[in-house]
Tab-separated table of C-alpha atoms in Angstrom:
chain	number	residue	atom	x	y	z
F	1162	UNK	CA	-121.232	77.157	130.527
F	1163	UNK	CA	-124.597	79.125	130.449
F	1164	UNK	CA	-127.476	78.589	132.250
F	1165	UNK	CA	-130.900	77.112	131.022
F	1166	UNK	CA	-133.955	80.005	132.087
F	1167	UNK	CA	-134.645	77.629	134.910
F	1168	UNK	CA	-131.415	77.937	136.536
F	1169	UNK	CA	-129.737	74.413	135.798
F	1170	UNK	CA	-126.979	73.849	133.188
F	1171	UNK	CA	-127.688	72.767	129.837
F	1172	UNK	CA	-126.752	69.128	129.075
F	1173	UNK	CA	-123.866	68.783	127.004
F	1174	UNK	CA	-121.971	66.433	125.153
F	1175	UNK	CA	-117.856	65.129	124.464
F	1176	UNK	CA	-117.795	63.421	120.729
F	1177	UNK	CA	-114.035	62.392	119.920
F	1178	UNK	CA	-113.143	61.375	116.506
F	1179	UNK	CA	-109.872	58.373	115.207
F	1180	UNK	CA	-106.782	59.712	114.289
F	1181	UNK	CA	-104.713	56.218	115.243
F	1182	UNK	CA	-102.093	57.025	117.772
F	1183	UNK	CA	-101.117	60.648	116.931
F	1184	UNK	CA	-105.037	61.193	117.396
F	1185	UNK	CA	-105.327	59.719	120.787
F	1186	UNK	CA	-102.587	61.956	121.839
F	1187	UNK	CA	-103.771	65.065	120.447
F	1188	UNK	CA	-107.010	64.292	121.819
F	1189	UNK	CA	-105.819	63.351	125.261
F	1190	UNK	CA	-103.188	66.466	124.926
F	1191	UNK	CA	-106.337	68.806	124.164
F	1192	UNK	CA	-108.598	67.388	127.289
F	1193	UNK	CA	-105.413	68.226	129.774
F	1194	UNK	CA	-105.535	71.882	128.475
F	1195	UNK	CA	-109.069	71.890	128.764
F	1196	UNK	CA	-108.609	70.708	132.488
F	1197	UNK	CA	-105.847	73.387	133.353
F	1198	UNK	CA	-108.029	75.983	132.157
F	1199	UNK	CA	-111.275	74.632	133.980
F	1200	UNK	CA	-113.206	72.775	132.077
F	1201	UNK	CA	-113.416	69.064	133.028
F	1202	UNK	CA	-114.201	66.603	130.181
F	1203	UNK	CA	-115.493	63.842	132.426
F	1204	UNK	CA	-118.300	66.269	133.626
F	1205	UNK	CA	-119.778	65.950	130.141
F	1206	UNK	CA	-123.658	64.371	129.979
F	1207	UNK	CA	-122.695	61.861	127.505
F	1208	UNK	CA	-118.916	60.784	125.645
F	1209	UNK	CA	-119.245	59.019	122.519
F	1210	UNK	CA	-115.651	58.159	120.637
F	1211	UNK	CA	-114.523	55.807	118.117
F	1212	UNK	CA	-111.143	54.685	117.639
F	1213	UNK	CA	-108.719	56.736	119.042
F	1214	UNK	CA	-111.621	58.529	120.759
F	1215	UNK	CA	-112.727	55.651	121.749
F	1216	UNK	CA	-109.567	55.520	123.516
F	1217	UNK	CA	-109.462	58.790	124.995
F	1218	UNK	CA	-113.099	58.920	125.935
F	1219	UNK	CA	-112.940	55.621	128.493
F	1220	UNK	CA	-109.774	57.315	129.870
F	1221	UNK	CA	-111.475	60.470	130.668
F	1222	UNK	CA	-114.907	58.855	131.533
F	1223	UNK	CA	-112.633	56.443	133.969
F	1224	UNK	CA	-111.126	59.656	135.233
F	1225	UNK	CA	-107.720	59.139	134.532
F	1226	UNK	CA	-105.515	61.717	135.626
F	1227	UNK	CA	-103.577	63.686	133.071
F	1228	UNK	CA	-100.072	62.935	134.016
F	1229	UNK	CA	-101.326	59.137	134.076
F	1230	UNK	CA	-100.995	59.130	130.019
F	1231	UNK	CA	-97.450	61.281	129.607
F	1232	UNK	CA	-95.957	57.464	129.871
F	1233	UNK	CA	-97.721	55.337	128.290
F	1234	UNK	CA	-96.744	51.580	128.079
F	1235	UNK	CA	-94.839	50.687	125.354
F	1236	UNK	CA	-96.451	49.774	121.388
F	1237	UNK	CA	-96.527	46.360	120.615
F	1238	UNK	CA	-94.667	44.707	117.895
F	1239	UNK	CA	-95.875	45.314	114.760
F	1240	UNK	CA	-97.736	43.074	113.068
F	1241	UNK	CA	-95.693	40.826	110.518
F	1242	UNK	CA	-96.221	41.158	106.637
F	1243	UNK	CA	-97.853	38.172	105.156
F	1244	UNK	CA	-95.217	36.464	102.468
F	1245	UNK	CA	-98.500	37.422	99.745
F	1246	UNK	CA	-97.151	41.137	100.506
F	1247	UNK	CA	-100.441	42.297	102.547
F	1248	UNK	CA	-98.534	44.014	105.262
F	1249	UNK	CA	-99.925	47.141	107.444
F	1250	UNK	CA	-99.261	50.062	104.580
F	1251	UNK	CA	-100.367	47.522	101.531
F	1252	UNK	CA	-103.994	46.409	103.572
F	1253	UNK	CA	-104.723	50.204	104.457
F	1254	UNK	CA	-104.405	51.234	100.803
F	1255	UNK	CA	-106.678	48.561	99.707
F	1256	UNK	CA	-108.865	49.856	102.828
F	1257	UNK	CA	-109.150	53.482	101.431
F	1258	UNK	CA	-109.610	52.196	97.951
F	1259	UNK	CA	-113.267	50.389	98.554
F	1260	UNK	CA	-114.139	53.485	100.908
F	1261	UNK	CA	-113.334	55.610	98.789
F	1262	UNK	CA	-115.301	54.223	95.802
F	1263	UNK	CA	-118.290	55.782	94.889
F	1264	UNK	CA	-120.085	53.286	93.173
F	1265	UNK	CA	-120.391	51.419	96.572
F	1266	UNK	CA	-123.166	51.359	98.924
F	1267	UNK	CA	-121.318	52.538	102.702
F	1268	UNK	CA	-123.016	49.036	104.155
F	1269	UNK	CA	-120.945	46.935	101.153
F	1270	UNK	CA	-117.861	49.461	101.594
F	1271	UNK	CA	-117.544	48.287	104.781
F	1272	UNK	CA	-118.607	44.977	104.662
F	1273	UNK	CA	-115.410	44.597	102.766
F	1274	UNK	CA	-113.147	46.225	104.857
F	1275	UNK	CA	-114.030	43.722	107.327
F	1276	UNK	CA	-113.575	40.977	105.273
F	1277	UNK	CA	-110.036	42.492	104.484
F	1278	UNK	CA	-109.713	42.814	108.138
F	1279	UNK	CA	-110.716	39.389	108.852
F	1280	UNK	CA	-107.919	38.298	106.113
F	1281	UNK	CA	-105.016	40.348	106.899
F	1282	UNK	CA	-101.938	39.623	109.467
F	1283	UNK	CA	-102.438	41.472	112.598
F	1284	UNK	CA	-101.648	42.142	116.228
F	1285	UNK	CA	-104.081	39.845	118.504
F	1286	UNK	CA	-106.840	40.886	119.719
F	1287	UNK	CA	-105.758	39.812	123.431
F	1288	UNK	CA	-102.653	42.228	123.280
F	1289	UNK	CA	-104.242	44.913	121.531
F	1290	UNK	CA	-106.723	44.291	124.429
F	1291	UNK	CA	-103.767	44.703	126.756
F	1292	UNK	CA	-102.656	47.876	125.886
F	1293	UNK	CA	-105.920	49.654	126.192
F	1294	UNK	CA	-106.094	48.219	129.962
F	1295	UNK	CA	-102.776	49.393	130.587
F	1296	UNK	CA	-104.525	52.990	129.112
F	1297	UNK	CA	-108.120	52.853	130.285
F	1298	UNK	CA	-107.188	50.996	133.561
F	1299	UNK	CA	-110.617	49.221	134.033
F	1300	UNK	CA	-112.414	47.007	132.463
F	1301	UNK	CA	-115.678	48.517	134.474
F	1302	UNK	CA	-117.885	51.052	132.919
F	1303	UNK	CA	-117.996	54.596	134.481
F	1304	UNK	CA	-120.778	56.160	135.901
F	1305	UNK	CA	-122.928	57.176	132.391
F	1306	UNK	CA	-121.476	54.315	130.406
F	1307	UNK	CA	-119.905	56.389	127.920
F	1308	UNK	CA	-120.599	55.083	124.188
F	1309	UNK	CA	-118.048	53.394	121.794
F	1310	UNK	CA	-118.613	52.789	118.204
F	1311	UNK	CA	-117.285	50.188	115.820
F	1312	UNK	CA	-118.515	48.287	113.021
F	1313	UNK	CA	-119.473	44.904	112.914
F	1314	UNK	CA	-116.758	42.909	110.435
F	1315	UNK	CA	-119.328	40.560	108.913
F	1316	UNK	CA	-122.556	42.809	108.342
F	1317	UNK	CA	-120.949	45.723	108.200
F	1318	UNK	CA	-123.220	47.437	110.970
F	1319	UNK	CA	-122.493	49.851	112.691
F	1320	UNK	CA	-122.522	49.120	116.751
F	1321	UNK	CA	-122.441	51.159	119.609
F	1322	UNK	CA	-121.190	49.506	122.648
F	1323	UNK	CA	-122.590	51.194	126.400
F	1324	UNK	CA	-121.858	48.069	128.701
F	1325	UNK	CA	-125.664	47.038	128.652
F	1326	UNK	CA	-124.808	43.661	126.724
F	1327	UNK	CA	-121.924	42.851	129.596
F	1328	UNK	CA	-119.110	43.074	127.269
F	1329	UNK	CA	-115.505	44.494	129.452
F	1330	UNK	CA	-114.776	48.431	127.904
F	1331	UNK	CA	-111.541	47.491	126.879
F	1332	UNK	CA	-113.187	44.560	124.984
F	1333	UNK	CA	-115.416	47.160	122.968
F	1334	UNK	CA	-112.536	50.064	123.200
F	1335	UNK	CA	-110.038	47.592	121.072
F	1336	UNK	CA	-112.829	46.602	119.073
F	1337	UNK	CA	-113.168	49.990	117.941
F	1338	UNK	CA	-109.480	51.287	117.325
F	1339	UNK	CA	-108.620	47.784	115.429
F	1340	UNK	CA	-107.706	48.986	112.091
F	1341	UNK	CA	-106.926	46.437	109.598
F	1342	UNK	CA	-103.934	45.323	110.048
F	1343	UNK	CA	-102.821	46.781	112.846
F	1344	UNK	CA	-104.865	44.209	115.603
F	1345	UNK	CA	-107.626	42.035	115.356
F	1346	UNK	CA	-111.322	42.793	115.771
F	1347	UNK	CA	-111.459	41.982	119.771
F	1348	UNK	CA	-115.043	41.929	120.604
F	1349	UNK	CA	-117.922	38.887	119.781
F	1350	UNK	CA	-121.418	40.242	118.313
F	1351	UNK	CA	-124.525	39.077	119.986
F	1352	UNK	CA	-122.350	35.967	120.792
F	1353	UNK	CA	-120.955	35.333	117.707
F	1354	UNK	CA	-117.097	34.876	117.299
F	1355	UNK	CA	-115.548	37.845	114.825
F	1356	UNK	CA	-116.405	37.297	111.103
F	1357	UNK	CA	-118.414	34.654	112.051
C-alpha cells in the first residue's frame, strides 16, 4: 500500500459481489490467499457486500479465521417445489426473465422479483438465519459496521444495512443472500413485516 504525501496510508475499500454459494467460497478462498501473502482484508476502511459478499464480508469484518470456514456447517434442505411447479430452478428463470427485460424500469424489475419472492416456496428465514450465525459467528457488528445491501421486497428499494437501525448482522446478512426461492426475505423494514 502507498503512502499519502503526508505520510499516512490512503483509505481503502473491500466491495464483494453474489455468486450464491460457489461465490462465497471463491470469495472467502481469495481473502485467505490474500492473508498468506500479507494483505489482511479486515484492515480495509470500509466492506460493503451483497449476497454472498455479504456473507464473506461479516466473516472477515468479524475476523474469522481462515481455517474457521474449510468446514462449514452443513446446507439446509432444499426448499420443496410447490405442486403449481414453482420450484427453485422454475422461480429463478422467471427471476432473470423480468430483469432481464428491457422495457422495465430497474425499480418495477425488482419490485417484481420480490413479489415472486414473497410467492414462492422457500427455506425460512429463521434457518437461513441459522446458517449465517453458524458462518458469521455474531450477531454483533464489528468495529466499522461493515455495509450490507439488499433490496426491499415490497418497494423495490434498495437498502443498505450498517447496524444503526439495531437490526442483528445475520438478520441483514440473510436478508441479503435470500434469493427467491432458496430462503425467505429475513429482515423487517422500518418495522414492517416482509412484503408488508
Amino acid at each position: 500500500m502507498n503512502e499519502t504525501t503526508n505520510g499516512t496510508s490512503p483509505a481503502w475499500a473491500l466491495v464483494l459481489g453474489s455468486g450464491g454459494p460457489v461465490g462465497t467460497a471463491w470469495l472467502l478462498g481469495l481473502v485467505s490467499g490474500l492473508r498468506r501473502h500479507g494483505l489482511d482484508p479486515a484492515a480495509a476502511d470500509l466492506i460493503v457486500g451483497t449476497s454472498a459478499g455479504a456473507i464473506a464480508g461479516a466473516m472477515i469484518a468479524a475476523g474469522r479465521a481462515p481455517d474457521a470456514w474449510a468446514d462449514l456447517p452443513p446446507r439446509p434442505a432444499e426448499p420443496g417445489t410447490r405442486t403449481d411447479g414453482s420450484g427453485l430452478a422454475s422461480t429463478m428463470g422467471r427471476v432473470f426473465a423480468v430483469l432481464g427485460d428491457p422495457g422495465l424500469d430497474p425499480g418495477e424489475a425488482r419490485r417484481r422479483v420480490g413479489r415472486i419472492a414473497l410467492d414462492a416456496d422457500a427455506l425460512a428465514g429463521e434457518v437461513h438465519r441459522e446458517r449465517m450465525r453458524d458462518l458469521v459467528g455474531t450477531d454483533e457488528w464489528p468495529r466499522g459496521r461493515p455495509l450490507v445491501t439488499g433490496v426491499d421486497v415490497s418497494s423495490g428499494e434498495p437498502i443498505v444495512w450498517d447496524g444503526s437501525g439495531g437490526e442483528p448482522l445475520t438478520a441483514a446478512v440473510a436478508a441479503s443472500s435470500a434469493a427467491p426461492a432458496y430462503a425467505a426475505h429475513a429482515v423487517p423494514v422500518e418495522g414492517r413485516p416482509p412484503g408488508a
